[in-house]
Coordinates of C-alpha atoms in Angstrom, one line a residue:
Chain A
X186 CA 141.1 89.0 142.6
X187 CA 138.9 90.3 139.9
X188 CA 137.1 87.4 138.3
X189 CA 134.5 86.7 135.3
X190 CA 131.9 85.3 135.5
X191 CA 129.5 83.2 132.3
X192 CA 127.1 85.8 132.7
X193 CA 129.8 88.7 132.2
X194 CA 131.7 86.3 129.5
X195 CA 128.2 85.7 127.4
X196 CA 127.1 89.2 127.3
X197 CA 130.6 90.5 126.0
X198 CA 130.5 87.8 123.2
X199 CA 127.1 89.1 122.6
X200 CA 127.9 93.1 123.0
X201 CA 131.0 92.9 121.6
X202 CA 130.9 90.6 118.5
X203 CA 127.3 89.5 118.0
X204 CA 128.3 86.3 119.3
X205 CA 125.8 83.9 120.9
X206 CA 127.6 81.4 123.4
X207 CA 126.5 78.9 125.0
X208 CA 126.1 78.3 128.7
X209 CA 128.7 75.9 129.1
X210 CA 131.4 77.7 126.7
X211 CA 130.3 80.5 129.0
X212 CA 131.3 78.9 132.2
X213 CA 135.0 77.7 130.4
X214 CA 136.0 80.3 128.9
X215 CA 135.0 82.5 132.2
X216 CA 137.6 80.1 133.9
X217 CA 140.5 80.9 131.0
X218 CA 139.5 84.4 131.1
X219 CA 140.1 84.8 134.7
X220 CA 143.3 83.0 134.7
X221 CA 144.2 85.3 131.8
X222 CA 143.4 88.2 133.9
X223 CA 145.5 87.4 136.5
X224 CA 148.8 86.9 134.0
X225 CA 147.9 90.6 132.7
X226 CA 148.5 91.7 135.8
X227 CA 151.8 90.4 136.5
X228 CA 153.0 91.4 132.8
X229 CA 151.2 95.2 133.2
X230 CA 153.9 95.1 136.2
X231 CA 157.3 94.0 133.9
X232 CA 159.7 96.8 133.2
X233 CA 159.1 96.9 129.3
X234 CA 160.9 100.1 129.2
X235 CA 162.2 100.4 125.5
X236 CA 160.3 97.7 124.1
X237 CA 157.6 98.4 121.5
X238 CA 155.5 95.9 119.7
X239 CA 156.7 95.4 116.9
X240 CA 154.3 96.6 114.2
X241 CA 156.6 96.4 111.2
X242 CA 155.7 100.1 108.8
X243 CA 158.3 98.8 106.2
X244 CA 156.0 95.3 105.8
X245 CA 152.7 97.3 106.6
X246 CA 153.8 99.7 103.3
X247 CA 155.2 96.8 101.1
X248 CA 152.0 95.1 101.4
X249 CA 150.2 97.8 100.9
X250 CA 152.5 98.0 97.2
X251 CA 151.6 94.7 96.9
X252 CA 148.0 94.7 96.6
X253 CA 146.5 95.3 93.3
X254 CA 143.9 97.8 92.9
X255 CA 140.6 97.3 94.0
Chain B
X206 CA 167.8 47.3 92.2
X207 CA 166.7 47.9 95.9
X208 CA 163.1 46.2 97.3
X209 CA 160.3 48.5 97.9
X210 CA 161.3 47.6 101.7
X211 CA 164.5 49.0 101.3
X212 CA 163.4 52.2 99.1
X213 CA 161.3 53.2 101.8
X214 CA 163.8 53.2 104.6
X215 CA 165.8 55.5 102.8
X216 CA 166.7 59.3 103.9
X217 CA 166.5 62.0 101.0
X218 CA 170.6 62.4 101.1
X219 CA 171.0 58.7 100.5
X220 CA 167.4 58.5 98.1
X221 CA 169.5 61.2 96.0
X222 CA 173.0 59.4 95.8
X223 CA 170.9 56.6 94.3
X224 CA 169.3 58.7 91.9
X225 CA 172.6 60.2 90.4
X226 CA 174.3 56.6 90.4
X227 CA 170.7 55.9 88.2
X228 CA 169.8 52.7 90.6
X229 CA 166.2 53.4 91.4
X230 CA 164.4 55.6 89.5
X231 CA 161.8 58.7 90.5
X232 CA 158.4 56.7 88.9
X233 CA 160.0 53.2 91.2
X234 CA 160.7 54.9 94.2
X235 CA 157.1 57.0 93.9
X236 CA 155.0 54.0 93.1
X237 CA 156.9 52.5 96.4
X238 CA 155.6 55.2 98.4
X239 CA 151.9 55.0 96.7
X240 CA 151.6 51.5 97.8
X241 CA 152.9 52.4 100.9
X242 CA 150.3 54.7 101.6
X243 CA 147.5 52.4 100.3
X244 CA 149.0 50.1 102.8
X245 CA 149.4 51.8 106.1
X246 CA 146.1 54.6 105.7
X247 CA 143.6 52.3 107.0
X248 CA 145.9 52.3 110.6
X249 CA 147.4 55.9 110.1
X250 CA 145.1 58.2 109.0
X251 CA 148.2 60.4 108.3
X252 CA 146.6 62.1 104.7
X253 CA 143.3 63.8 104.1
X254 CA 144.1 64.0 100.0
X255 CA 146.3 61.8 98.5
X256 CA 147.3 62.7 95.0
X257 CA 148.8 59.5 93.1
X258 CA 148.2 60.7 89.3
X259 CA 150.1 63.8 89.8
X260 CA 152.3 62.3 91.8
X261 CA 152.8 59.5 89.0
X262 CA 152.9 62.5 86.2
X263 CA 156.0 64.2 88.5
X264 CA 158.0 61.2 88.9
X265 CA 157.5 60.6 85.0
X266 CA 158.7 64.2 84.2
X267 CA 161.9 63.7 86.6
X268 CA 162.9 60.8 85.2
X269 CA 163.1 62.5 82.2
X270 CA 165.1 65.1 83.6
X271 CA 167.3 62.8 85.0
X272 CA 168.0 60.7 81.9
X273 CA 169.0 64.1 80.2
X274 CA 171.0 65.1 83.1
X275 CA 169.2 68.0 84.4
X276 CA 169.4 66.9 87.5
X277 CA 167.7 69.7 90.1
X278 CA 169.3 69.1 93.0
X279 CA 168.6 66.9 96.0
X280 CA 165.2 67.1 96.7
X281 CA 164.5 65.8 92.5
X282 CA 162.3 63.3 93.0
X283 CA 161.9 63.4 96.7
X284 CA 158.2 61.9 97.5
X285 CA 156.7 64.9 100.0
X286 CA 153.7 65.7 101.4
X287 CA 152.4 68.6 103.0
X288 CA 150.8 69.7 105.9
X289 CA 146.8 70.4 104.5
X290 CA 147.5 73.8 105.5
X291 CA 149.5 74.9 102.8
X292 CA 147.7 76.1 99.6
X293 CA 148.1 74.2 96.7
X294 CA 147.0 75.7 93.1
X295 CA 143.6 73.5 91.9
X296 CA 144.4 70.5 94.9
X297 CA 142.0 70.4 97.7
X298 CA 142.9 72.2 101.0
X299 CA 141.1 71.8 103.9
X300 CA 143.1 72.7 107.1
X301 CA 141.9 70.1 108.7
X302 CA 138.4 71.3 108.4
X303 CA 134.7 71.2 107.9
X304 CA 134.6 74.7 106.6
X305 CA 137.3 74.4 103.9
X306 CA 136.4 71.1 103.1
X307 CA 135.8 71.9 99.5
X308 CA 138.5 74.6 99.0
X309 CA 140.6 75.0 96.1
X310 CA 143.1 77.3 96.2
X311 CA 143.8 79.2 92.6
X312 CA 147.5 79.4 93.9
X313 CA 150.2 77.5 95.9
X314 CA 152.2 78.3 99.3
X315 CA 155.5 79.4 98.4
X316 CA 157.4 76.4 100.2
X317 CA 155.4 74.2 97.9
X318 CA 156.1 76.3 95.1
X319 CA 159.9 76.0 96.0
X320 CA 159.9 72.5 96.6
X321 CA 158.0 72.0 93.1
X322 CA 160.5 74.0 91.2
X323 CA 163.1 71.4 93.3
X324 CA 162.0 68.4 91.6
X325 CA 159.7 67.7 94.8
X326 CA 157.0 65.0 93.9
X327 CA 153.8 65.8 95.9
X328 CA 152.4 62.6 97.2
X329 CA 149.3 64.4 99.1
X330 CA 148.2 66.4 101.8
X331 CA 148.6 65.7 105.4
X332 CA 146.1 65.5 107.9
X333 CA 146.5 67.8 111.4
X334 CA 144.6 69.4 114.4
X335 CA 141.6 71.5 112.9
X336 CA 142.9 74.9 111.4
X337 CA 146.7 74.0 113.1
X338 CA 144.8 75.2 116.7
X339 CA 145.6 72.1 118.8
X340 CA 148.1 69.4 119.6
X341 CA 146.6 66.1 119.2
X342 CA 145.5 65.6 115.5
X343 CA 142.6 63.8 116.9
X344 CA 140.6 65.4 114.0
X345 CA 136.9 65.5 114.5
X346 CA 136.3 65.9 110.6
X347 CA 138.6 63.7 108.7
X348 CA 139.2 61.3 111.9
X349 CA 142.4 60.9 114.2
X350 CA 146.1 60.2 113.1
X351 CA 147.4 57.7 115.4
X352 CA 151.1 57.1 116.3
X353 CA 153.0 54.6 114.1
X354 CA 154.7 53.4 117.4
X355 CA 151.2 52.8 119.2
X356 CA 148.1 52.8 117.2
X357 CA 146.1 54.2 120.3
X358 CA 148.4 56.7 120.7
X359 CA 148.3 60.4 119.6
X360 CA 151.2 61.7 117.1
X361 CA 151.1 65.0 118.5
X362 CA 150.2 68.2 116.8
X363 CA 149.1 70.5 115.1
X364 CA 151.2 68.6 112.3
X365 CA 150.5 64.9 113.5
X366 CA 150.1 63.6 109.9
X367 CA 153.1 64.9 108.6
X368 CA 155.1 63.4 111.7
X369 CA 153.0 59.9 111.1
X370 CA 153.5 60.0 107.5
X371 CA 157.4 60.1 107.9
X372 CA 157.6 57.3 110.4
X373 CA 155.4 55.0 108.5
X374 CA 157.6 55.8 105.9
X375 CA 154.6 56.7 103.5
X376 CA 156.2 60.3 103.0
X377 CA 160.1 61.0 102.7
X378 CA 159.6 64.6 103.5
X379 CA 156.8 66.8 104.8
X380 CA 155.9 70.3 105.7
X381 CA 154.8 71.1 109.1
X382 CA 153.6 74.5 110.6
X383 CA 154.4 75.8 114.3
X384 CA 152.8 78.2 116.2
X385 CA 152.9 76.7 119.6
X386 CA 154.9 73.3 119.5
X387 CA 153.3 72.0 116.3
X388 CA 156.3 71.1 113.9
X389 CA 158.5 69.7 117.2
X390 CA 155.9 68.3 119.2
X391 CA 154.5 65.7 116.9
X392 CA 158.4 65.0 116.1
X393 CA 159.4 64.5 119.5
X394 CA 156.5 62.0 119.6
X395 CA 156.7 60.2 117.0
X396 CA 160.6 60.1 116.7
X397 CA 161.1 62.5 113.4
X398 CA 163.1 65.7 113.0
X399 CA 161.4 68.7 113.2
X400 CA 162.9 72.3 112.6
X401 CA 161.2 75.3 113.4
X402 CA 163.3 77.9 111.7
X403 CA 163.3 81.5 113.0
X404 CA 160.2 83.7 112.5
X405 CA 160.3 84.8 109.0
X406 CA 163.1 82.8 108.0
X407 CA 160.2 80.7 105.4
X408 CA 158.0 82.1 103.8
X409 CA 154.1 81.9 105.3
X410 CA 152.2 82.8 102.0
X411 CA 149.5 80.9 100.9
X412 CA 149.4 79.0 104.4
X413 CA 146.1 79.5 106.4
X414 CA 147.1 81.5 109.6
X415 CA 146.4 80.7 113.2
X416 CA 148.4 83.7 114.2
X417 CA 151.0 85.7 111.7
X418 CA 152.9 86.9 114.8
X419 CA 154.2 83.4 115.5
X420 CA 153.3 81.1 113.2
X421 CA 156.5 79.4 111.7
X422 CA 156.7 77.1 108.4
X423 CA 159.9 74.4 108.5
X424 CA 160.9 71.0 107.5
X425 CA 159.8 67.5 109.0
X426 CA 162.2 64.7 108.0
X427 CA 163.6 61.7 109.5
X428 CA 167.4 63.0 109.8
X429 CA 168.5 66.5 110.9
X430 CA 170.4 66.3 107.2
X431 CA 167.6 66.2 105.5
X432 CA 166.2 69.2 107.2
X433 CA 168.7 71.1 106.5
X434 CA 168.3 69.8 102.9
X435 CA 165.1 71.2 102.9
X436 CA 165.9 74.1 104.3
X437 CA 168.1 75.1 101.9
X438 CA 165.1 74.8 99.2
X439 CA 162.5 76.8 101.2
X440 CA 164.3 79.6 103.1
X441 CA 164.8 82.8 102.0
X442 CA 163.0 86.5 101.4
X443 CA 159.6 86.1 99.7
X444 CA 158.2 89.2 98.2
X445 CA 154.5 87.4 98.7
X446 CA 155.5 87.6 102.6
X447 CA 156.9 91.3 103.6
X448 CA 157.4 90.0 107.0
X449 CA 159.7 87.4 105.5
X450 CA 163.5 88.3 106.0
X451 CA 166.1 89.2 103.6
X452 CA 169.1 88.0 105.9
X453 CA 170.8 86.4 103.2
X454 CA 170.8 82.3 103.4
X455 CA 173.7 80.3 103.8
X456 CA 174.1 76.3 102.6
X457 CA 172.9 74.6 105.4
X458 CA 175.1 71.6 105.0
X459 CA 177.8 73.2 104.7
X460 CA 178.8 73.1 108.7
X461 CA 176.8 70.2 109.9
X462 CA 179.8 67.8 110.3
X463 CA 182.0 70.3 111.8
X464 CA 181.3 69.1 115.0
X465 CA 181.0 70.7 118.5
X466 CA 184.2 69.9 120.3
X467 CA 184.3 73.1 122.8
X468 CA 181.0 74.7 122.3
X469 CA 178.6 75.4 125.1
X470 CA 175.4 74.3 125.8
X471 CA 173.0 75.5 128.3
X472 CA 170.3 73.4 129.7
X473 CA 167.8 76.0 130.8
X474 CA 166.9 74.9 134.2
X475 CA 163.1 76.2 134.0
X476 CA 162.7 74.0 130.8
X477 CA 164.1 70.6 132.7
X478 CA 162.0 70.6 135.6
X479 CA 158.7 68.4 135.9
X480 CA 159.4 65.6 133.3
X481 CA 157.9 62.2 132.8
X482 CA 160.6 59.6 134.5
X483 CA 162.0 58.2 130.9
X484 CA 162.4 61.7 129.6
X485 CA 163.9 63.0 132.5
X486 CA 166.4 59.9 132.3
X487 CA 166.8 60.1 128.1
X488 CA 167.9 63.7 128.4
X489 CA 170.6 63.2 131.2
X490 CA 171.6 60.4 128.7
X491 CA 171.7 62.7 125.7
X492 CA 173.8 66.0 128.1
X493 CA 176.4 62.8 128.7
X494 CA 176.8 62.7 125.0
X495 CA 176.5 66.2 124.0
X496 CA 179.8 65.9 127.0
X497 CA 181.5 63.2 125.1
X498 CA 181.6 64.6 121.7
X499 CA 183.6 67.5 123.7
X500 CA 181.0 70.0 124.3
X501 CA 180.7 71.7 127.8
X502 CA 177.0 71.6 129.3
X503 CA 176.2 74.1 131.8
X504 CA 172.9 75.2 133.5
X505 CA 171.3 78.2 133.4
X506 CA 168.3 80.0 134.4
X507 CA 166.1 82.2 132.8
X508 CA 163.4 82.7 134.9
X509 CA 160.2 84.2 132.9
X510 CA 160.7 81.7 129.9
X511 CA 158.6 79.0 131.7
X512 CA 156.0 81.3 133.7
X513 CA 152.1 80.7 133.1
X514 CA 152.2 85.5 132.5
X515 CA 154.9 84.2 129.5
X516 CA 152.6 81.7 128.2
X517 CA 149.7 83.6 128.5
X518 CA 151.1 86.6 126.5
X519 CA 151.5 84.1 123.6
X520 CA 148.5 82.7 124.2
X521 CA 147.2 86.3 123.9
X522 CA 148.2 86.7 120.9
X523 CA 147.3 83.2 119.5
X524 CA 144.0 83.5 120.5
X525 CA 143.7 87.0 119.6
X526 CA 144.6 86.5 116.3
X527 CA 143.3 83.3 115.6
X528 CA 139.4 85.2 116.5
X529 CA 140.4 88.0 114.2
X530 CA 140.9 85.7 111.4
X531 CA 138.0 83.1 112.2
X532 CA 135.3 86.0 113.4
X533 CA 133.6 85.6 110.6
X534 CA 133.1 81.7 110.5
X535 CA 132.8 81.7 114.3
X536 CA 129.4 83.3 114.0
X537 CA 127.6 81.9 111.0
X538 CA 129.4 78.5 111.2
X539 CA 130.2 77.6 114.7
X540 CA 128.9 74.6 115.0
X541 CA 131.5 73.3 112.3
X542 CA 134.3 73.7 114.5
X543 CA 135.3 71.1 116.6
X544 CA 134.8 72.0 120.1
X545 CA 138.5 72.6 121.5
X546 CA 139.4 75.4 118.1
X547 CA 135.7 76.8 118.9
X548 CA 136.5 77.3 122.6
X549 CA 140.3 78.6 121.6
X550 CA 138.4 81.2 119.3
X551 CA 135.7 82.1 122.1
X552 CA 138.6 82.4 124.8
X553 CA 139.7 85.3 122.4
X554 CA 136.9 87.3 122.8
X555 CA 138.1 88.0 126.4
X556 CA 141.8 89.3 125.2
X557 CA 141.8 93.0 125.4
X558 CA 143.3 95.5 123.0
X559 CA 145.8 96.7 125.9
X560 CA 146.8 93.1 126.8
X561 CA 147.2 92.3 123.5
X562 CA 149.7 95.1 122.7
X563 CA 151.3 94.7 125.9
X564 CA 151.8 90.4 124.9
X565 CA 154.1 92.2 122.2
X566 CA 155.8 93.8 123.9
X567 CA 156.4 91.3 126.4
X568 CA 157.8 88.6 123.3
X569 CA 160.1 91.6 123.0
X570 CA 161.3 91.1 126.3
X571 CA 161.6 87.3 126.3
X572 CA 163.6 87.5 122.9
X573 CA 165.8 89.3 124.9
X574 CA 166.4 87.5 127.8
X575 CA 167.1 84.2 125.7
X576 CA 169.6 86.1 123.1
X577 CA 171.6 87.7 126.2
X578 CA 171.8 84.0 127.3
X579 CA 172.8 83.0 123.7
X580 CA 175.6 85.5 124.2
X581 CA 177.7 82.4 126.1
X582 CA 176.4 79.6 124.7
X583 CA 175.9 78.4 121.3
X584 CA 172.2 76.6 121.8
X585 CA 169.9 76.1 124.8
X586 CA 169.0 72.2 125.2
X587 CA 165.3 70.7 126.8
X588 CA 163.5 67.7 126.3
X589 CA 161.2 68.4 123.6
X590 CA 157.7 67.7 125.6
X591 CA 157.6 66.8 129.0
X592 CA 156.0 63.4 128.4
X593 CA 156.0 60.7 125.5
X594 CA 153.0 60.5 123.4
X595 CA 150.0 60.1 125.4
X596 CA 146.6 57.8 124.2
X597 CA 143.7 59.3 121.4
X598 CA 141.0 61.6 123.9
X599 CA 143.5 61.4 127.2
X600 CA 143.2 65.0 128.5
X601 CA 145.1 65.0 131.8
X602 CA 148.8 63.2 132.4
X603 CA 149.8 62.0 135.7
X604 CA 153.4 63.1 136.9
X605 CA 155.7 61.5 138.5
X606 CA 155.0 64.3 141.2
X607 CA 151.7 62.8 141.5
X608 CA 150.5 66.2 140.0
X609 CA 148.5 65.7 136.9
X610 CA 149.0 68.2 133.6
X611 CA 146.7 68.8 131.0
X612 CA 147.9 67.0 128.5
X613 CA 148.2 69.9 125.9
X614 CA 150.3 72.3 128.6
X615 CA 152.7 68.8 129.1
X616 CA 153.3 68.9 125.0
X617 CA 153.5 72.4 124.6
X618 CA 155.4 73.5 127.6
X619 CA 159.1 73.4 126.8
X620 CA 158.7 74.2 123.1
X621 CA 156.0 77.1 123.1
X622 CA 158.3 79.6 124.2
X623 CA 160.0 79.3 121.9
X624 CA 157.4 80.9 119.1
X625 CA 157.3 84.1 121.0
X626 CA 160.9 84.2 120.7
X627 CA 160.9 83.7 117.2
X628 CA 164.2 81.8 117.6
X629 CA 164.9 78.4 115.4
X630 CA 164.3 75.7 117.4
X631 CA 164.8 71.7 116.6
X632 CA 163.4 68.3 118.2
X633 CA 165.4 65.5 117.3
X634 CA 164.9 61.7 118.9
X635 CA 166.7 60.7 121.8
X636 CA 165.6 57.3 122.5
X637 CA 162.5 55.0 123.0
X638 CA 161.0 54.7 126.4
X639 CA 160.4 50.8 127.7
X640 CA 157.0 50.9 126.3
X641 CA 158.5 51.6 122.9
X642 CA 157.8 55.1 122.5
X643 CA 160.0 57.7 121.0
X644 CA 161.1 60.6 123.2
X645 CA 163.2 63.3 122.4
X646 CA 165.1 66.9 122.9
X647 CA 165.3 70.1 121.5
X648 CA 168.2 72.6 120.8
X649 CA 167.4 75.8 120.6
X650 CA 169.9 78.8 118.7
X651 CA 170.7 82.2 118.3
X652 CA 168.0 84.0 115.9
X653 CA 168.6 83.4 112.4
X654 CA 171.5 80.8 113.3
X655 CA 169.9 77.5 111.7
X656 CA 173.3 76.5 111.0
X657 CA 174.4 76.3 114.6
X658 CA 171.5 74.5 116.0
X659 CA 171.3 72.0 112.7
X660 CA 174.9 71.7 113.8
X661 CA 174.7 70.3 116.9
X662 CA 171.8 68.5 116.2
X663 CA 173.6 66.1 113.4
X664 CA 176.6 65.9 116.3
X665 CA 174.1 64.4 118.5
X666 CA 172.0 62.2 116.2
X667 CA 175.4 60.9 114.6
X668 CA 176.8 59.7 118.4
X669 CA 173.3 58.3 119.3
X670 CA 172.7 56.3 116.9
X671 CA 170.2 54.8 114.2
X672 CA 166.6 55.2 115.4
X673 CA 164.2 52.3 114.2
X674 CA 161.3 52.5 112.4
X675 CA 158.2 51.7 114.2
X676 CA 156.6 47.8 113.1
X677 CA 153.9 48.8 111.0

């Protein structure tokens, strides 16, 4: 099973959002991450024929209305 | 007229038939609850702001109105509080926070501006779980709530001072947020009602967001009428909120004492598996009622409610969207987050774009399942949490499998789901376990069908029972 690992988990944060974590938020959130990795796989699997997310236009344009001029 | 004692006890539907018979007054019944709160703080810990002058000028102004006759209906005068999450024009709101800790928000939430406009008298805001991200209120920056039934117990969260503050009667009604659990947890363990209405049902603006997808706004009282009292105040479209609905909103009162001879209720076997001894035994208790007041109980299964791929395709999206509003915080301020939000917001950083798409999709799925079910029955029944309130920094809960839980997947297991179905959901009491501590289920209805689930809810509260007030 594909796994993180702290080092993998850190550098991400780092690469990805300018993030420094620590060692030991490292080495839990590797653990979550993993676990989290695992559940993606069994949803990639579900038949979600039909089903979109649902990314509402009509809200996306009335708040787009809404907001006053910048 | 009635002793503070007695003023206290009171529900908002009874607080109000007093107030039209004029035998208590707004400015009596508000300095009752300000006492109150000076009284049981130093135990409670429910408020981080209380604000007695304006809550003093409101109850002046109301009795005015109510010696003139312009009565507003029946939350006029009702002493509430809210959850320190909702924005309140020029009154402090933290969210439970270091970072906020001196924000002042130039506007207010829309469920406070309805309950204002109601007669509502703001007593304060309510201490919770760091930015709503947690379910203990053990709060690292304005201290813990404790449990009015056990002082070294937690009341649950992300709204634990709004459930405290109702059962140590120093707020009538309160505003709780729910994203995963967090209005119906804390209720469940601290014996309150607490409605999470369907997604979009109330209004979210001017609340700070953990995650818009499922973040829900709804009523914490100490009867299900009064929810659905206060329901009928803050529900409805919100041009502020476009994702708010415009499904029109009936009275919710209007059917709660029809009661629920030959409806069907489905206990969803996945959701009654794995409970503490007493809950298992309070719930069987409450099916036996739901029975006698002429409903038929059936089981059911629907099997990817409860899976660890369906709470992690919430979790996705909590976490995902939780980062993308606290990014920038998270790296100039981290160290002002208390470590369990920080982690949530770090474990974000792993959720990829595809995953998170593909968690929507997946609620889509889920919403389905539960509606097709919803087809037969008129609500789905659980316990509320699979265990009664556990003690201030316990992380893991022993079962009576021998297994032990993390204590946060125990609270938020049955109820979670729940939010990425969007569906109104509501805990309600069931009973108090030997050691005195309240446990509770939850019904769980048909999207946008508040009325049913508020329906059977007063059905079952009326047949069980008064609940008492913890001694404090």
């Amino acid at each position: 099973m594909a796994e993180f690992t702290p080092a993998a988990v850190a550098r991400l944060a780092r690469d990805l959002f300018d993030y420094e974590m620590s060692a030991d938020s490292a080495a839990s959130v590797a653990k979550v991450a993993t676990t989290m990795l695992a559940d993606a796989k069994v949803l990639s699997a579900l038949d979600l024929d039909g089903l979109e997310p649902a990314f509402s236009y009509p809200a996306i344009l009335a708040q787009a209305r809404l907001r006053p001029g910048k | 007229m009635a002793n503070n004692h007695q003023l206290l006890d009171l529900d908002v539907a009874a607080l109000g038939e007093l107030y039209r018979r004029r035998e208590v007054s707004p400015v009596e019944v508000t300095a009752a609850y300000l006492d109150r709160i000076e009284q049981t703080e130093p135990k409670i810990n429910a408020y981080i702001t209380v604000t007695a002058d304006l809550a003093r000028a409101a109850a002046q102004a109301a009795e005015r109105e109510m010696a003139a006759d312009a009565y507003r209906g029946p939350f006029h005068g009702v002493p509430t509080a809210l959850k320190d999450l909702c924005y309140t024009r020029d009154i402090r709101t933290t969210g439970g926070s270091k970072i906020l800790a001196d924000f002042i928000p130039g506007h207010d939430a829309t469920v406070w501006t309805r309950l204002r406009e109601a007669g509502a008298i703001l007593l304060g805001k309510l201490n919770l779980h760091e930015f709503a991200a947690g379910g203990s209120s053990n709060n690292p920056h304005w201290g813990p709530v404790h449990n009015p039934y056990d002082l070294d117990r937690i009341p649950g969260g992300s709204s634990g001072g709004s459930a405290a503050a109702l059962m140590a009667r120093s707020a009538l009604a309160a505003i709780g947020t729910d994203t995963g659990g967090s209005i119906r947890i804390p209720a469940a363990v601290t014996g309150c009602v607490g409605l999470k209405p369907t997604y979009s049902r109330v209004s979210r603006y001017g609340v700070i967001p953990l995650s818009y997808s499922v973040d829900h706004v709804g009523p914490m009282t100490r009867t299900v009428r009064d929810a659905a009292l206060m329901l009928n105040v803050i529900a409805g479209p919100d041009p502020h909120d476009t994702t708010s609905s415009s499904i029109p909103v009936p009275d919710y009162t209007r059917e709660l004492e029809a009661g629920i001879k030959g409806m069907r209720v489905a206990v969803v076997r996945e959701l009654a598996t794995q409970l503490a001894t007493e809950v298992e035994k309070s719930f069987k208790s409450a099916l036996k009622t739901l029975e006698g007041l002429g409903a038929t109980v059936e089981e059911v299964s629907i099997p990817f409610l409860a899976t660890s791929a369906a709470s992690t395709a919430r979790t996705m999206i909590v976490r995902a969207e939780a980062l993308e509003y606290h990014e920038r915080w998270l790296r100039e301020r981290a160290s002002e987050y208390g470590p369990d939000v920080r982690a949530l917001l770090e474990q974000g950083m792993m959720v990829s774009a595809s995953n998170y798409v593909r968690a929507h999709r997946v609620r889509a799925l889920m919403l389905a399942e539960t509606e097709r079910t919803l087809e037969k029955y008129s609500v789905l029944i659980s316990p509320a949490c699979k265990i009664t309130a556990p003690k201030i920094g316990e992380d893991r809960v022993r079962m009576p499998s021998g297994e032990t839980l993390p204590v946060l997947a125990a609270l938020v297991a049955l109820v979670a789901p729940f939010n990425a179905t969007g569906q109104p959901a509501i805990a309600v009491p069931s009973g108090l376990s030997t050691d005195g501590l309240p446990i509770s289920i939850q019904f769980v209805g048909r999207s946008f069908d508040e009325a049913t689930v508020l329906r059977v809810a007063y059905a079952y509260e009326q047949a069980r029972g008064s609940f008492p007030f913890p001694k404090i």
